[in-house]
Short mmCIF file of C-alpha atoms in Angstrom, two decimals:
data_model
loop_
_atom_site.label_atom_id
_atom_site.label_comp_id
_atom_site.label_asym_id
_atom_site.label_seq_id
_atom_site.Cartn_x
_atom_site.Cartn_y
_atom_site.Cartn_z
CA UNK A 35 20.87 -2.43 16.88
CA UNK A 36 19.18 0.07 14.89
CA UNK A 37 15.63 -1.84 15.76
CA UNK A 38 12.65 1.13 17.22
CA UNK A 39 9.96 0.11 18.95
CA UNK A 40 7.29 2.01 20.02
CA UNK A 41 3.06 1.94 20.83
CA UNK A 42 1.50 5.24 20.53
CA UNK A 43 -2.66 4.74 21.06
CA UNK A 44 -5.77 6.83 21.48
CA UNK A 45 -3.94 10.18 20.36
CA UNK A 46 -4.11 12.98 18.00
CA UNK A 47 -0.31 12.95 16.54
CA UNK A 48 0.67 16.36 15.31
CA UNK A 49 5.32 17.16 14.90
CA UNK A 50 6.27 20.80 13.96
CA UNK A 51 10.22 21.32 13.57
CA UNK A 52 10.41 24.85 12.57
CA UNK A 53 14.68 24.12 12.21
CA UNK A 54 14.37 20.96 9.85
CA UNK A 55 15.17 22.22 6.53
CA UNK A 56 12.98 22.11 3.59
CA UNK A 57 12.99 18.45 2.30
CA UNK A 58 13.66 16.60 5.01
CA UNK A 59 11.92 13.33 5.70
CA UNK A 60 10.95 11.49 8.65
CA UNK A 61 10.98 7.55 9.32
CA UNK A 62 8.99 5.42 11.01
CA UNK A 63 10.64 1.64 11.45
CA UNK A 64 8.88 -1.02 13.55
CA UNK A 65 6.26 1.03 15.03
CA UNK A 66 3.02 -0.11 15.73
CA UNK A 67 1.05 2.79 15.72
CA UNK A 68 -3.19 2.25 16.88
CA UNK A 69 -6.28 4.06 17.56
CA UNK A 70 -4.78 7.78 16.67
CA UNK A 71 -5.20 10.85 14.09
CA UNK A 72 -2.42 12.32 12.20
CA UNK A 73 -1.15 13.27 9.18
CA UNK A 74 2.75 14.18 7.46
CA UNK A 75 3.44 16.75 4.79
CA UNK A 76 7.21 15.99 4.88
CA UNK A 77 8.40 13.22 3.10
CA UNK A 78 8.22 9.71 5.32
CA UNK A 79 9.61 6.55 5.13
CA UNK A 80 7.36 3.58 6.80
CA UNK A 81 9.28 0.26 7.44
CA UNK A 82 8.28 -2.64 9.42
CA UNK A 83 5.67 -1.50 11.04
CA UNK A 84 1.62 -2.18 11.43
CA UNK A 85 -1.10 1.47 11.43
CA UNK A 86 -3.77 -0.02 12.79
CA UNK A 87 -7.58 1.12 13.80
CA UNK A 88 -6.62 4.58 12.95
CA UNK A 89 -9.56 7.45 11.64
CA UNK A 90 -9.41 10.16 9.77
CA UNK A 91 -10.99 12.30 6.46
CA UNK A 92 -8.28 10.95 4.45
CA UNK A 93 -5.60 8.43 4.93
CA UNK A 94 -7.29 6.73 7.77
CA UNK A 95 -3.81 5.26 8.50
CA UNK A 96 -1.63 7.46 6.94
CA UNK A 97 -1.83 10.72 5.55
CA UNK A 98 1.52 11.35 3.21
CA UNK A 99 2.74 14.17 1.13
CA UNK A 100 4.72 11.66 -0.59
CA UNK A 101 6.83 8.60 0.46
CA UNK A 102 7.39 4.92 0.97
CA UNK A 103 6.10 1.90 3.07
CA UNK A 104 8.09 -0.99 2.96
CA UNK A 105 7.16 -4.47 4.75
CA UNK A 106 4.21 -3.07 6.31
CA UNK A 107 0.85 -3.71 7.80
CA UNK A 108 -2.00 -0.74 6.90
CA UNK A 109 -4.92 -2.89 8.66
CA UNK A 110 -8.31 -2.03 10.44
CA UNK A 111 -8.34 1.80 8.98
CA UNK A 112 -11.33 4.30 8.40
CA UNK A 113 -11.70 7.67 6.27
CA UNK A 114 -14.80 9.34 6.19
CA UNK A 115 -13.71 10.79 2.94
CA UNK A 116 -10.91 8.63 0.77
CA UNK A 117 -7.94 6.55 1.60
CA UNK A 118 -9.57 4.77 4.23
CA UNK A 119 -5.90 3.33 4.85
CA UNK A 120 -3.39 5.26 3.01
CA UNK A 121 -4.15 8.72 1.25
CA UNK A 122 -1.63 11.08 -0.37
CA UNK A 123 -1.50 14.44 -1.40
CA UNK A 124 0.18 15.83 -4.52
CA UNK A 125 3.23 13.19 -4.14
CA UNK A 126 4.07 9.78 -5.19
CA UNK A 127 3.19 7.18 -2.53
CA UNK A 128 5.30 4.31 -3.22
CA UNK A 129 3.95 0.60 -1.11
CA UNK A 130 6.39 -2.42 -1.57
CA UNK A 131 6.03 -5.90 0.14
CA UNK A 132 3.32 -4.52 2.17
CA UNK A 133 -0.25 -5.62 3.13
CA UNK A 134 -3.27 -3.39 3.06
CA UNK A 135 -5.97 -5.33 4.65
CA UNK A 136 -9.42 -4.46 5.96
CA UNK A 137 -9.52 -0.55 5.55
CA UNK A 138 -12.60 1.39 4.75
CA UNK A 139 -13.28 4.79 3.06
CA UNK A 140 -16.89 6.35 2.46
CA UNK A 141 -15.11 7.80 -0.74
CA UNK A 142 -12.66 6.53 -2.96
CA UNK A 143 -9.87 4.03 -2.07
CA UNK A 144 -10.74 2.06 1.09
CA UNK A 145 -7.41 0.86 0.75
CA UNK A 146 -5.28 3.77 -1.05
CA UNK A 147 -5.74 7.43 -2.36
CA UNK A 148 -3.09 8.99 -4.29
CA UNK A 149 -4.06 10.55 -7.39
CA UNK A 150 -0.87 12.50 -8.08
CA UNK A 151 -0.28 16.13 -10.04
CA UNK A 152 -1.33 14.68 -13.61
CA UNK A 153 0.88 11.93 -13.21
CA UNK A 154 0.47 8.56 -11.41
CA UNK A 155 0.53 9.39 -7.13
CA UNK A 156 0.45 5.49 -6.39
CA UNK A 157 3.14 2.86 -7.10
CA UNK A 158 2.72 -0.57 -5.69
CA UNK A 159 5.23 -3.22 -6.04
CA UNK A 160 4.81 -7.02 -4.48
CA UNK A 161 2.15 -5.95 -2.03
CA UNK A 162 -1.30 -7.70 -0.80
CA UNK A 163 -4.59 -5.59 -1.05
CA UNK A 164 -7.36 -7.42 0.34
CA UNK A 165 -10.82 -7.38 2.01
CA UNK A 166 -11.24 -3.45 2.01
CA UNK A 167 -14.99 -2.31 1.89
CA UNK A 168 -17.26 1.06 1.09
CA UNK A 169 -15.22 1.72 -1.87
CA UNK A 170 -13.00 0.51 -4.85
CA UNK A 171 -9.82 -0.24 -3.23
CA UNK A 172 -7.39 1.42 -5.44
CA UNK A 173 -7.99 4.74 -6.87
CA UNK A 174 -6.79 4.59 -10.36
CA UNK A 175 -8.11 6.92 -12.71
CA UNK A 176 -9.33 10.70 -12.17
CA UNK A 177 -10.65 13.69 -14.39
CA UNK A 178 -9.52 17.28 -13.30
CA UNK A 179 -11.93 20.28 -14.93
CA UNK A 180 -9.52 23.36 -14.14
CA UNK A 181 -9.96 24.62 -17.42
CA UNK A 182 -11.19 22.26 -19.74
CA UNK A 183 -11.18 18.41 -18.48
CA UNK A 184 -8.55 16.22 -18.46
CA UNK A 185 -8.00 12.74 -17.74
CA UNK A 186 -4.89 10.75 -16.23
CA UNK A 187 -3.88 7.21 -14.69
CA UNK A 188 -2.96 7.60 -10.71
CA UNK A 189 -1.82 4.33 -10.85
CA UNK A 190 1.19 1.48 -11.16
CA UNK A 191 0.75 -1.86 -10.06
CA UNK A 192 3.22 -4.32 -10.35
CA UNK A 193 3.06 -8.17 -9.00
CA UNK A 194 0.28 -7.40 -6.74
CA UNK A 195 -2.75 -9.03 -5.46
CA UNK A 196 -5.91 -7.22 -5.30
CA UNK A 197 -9.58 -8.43 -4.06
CA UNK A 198 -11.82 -6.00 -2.84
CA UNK A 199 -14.18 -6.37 0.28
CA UNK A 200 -18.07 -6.52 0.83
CA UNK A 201 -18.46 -6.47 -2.63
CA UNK A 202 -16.35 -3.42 -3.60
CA UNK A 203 -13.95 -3.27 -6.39
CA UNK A 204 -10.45 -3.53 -6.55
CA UNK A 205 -9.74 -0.62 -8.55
CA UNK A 206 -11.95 1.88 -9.85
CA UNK A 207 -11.05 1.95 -13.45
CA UNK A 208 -8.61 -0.82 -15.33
CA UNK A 209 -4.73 -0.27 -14.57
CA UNK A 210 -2.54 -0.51 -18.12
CA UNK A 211 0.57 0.68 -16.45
CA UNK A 212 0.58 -2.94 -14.37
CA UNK A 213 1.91 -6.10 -14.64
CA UNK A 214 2.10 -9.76 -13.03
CA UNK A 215 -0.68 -8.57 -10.95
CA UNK A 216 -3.36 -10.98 -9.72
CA UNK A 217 -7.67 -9.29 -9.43
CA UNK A 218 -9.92 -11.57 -9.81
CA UNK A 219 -12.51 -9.20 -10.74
CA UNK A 220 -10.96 -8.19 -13.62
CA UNK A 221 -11.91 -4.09 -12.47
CA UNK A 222 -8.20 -4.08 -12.64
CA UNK A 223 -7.77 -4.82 -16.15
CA UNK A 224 -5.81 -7.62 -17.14
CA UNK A 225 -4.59 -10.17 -14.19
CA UNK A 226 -3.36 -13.12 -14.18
CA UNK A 227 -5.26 -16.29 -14.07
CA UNK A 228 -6.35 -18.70 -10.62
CA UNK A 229 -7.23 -17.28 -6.99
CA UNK A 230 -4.95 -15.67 -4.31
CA UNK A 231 -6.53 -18.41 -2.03
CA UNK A 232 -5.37 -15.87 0.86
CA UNK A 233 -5.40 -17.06 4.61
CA UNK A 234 -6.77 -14.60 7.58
CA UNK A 235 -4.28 -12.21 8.49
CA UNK A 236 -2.00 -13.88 10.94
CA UNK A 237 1.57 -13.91 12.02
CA UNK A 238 3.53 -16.02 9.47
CA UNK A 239 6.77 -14.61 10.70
CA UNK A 240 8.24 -11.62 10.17
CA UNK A 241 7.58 -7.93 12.03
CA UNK A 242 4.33 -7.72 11.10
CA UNK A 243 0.69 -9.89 10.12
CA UNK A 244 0.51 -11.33 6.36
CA UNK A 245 -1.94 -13.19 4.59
CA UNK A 246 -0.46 -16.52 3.37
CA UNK A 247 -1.63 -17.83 -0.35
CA UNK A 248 -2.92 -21.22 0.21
CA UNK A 249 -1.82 -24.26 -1.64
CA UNK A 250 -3.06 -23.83 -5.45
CA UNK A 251 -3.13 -20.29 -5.26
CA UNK A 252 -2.64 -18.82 -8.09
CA UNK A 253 0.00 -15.91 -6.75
CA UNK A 254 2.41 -18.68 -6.25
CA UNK A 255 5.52 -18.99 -8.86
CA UNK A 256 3.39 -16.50 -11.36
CA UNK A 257 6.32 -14.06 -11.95
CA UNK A 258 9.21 -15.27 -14.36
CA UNK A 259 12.75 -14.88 -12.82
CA UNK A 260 14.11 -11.43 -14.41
CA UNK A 261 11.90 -9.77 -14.91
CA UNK A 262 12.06 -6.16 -13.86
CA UNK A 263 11.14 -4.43 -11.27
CA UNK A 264 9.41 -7.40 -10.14
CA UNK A 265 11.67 -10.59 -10.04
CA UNK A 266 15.16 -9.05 -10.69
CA UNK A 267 16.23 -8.69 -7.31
CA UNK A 268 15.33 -5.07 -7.15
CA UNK A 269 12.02 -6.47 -4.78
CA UNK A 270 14.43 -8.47 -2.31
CA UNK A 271 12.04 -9.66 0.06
CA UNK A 272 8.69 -10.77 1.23
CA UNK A 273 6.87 -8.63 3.75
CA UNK A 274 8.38 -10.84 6.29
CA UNK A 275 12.01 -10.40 5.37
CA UNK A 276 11.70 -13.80 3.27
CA UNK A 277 14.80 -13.29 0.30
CA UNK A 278 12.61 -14.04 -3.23
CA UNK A 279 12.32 -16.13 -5.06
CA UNK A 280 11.38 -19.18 -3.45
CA UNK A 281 11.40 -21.88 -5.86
CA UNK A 282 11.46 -21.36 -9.75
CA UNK A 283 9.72 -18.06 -10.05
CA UNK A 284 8.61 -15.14 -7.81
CA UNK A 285 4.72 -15.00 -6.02
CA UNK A 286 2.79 -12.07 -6.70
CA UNK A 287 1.59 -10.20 -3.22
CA UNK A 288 3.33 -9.63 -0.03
CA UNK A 289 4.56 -13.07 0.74
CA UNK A 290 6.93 -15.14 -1.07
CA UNK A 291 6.23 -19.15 -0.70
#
C-alpha cells in the first residue's frame, strides 16, 4: 500500500538535498498540508492531497518551479503578491481533476500564477476554479518590456469551470488556447452555455473536498466522447477517482456526474 499520509501545520517548510541530482522531483500524495510557508524549485508532483490555509508572497499554497497536481484540493490560500493558491516560476504548472477553491491574492491570480518563459506556464485540464477573490483568478495574458515589449498567452484551459469570487474575474484577459470550458463571465473568452450550479465544498467521496454541479448545471454531459485531451480517456478520472464518462458525454470541472 503505497497510500502517505501525513499533517504538517503552523510551520515554515524549507528541504535542501545537496546529493539529489539535478532534475530530480519530489512528490507529495495524500498529504494534507495546513497553516504553513514553503516553496519548491525542483520539479513536484501533487496527488491526492488538500494545501489548505497556507500564506505566502506567491503561491499561497504552493510555490512550484514547474510540475503537476492531480486530484487535488488548493483551498483557503493567501498571497500578498500573486498566486494566492498556486504560483509558478519559469515552468509549466500543469492542474488536472483538481479544485481550486477560495484562494486570495492582492495581485494577480487568486487562484493561479504561472506566466511561463514566453510560452504558456499554466495548463489546466478537467479542474474546478471557483469563489477566489482580490484578483482575476487565472492569470492569462502578460507583456514583458526587456527590450522592446512583447506580448504572450500564459494560459491553456481545457474542460474547466471557472467563476471568480467577490466580484473578481475569472481570467484576466480571454483564453483562445481553451476549449469545453465553462465562465460565465465570459472574461474567459468563449465558454460554453448554462451555470456550473456548484454545491459548497464538501466531501462527495474521494481523498479530498469537491464541489458537486447541481442538477441542470450546465458542466454536466457538455464534452463530446473523443474528444482529445478532454474526453478520450487521456483525463481518466474525476477528482474523486470517479472513471469518466458518466453517462453519454464527459462534465466539464473536477467532478464527473
Amino acid at each position: 500500500n503505497d497510500r502517505v499520509i501525513a499533517t504538517v501545520s503552523a510551520a515554515t517548510l524549507s528541504y535542501t538535498d545537496p546529493s539529489a541530482p539535478a532534475g530530480t522531483t519530489y512528490t507529495v500524495r495524500a498529504t494534507d498540508l495546513r497553516g504553513n510557508r514553503g516553496a519548491s524549485p525542483a520539479p513536484v508532483t501533487v496527488t491526492g492531497s488538500t494545501f489548505s490555509d497556507n500564506t505566502a508572497q506567491y503561491g499561497g499554497g504552493l510555490y512550484l518551479g514547474h510540475g503537476t497536481v492531480t486530484r487535488s484540493l488548493i483551498t483557503g490560500n493567501q498571497a500578498s503578491v500573486d498566486g494566492g493558491g498556486i504560483a509558478g516560476a519559469l515552468g509549466v504548472v500543469t492542474v488536472v481533476s483538481s479544485t481550486l477553491s477560495g484562494n486570495s491574492a492582492a495581485g494577480t491570480g487568486s487562484a493561479i500564477w504561472s506566466p511561463g518563459l514566453f510560452a504558456p506556464g499554466t495548463v489546466l485540464v478537467g479542474s474546478t476554479i471557483v469563489g477566489n477573490m482580490g484578483a482575476a483568478a487565472i492569470l492569462t495574458y502578460v507583456t514583458v518590456c526587456p527590450r522592446g515589449c512583447f506580448s504572450y498567452e500564459t494560459t491553456v484551459m481545457r474542460g474547466t469551470v471557472v467563476v471568480g469570487g467577490g466580484g473578481a474575474a475569472a481570467c484576466s484577459a480571454p483564453v483562445t488556447a481553451s476549449s469545453f470550458n465553462l465562465a460565465p463571465d465570459g472574461s474567459c473568452g468563449a465558454t460554453l452555455p448554462g451555470d456550473p450550479l456548484l454545491g459548497p465544498l464538501a466531501d462527495n467521496g474521494g481523498p479530498t473536498a469537491t464541489h458537486l454541479p447541481g442538477a441542470g448545471s450546465g458542466a454536466i454531459d457538455a464534452i463530446p466522447v473523443g474528444t482529445a485531451d478532454s474526453c478520450d480517456g487521456s483525463v481518466a478520472t474525476d477528482q474523486r477517482g470517479v472513471a469518466r464518462p458518466v453517462g453519454t458525454a464527459c462534465d466539464v470541472g473536477a467532478v464527473e456526474q
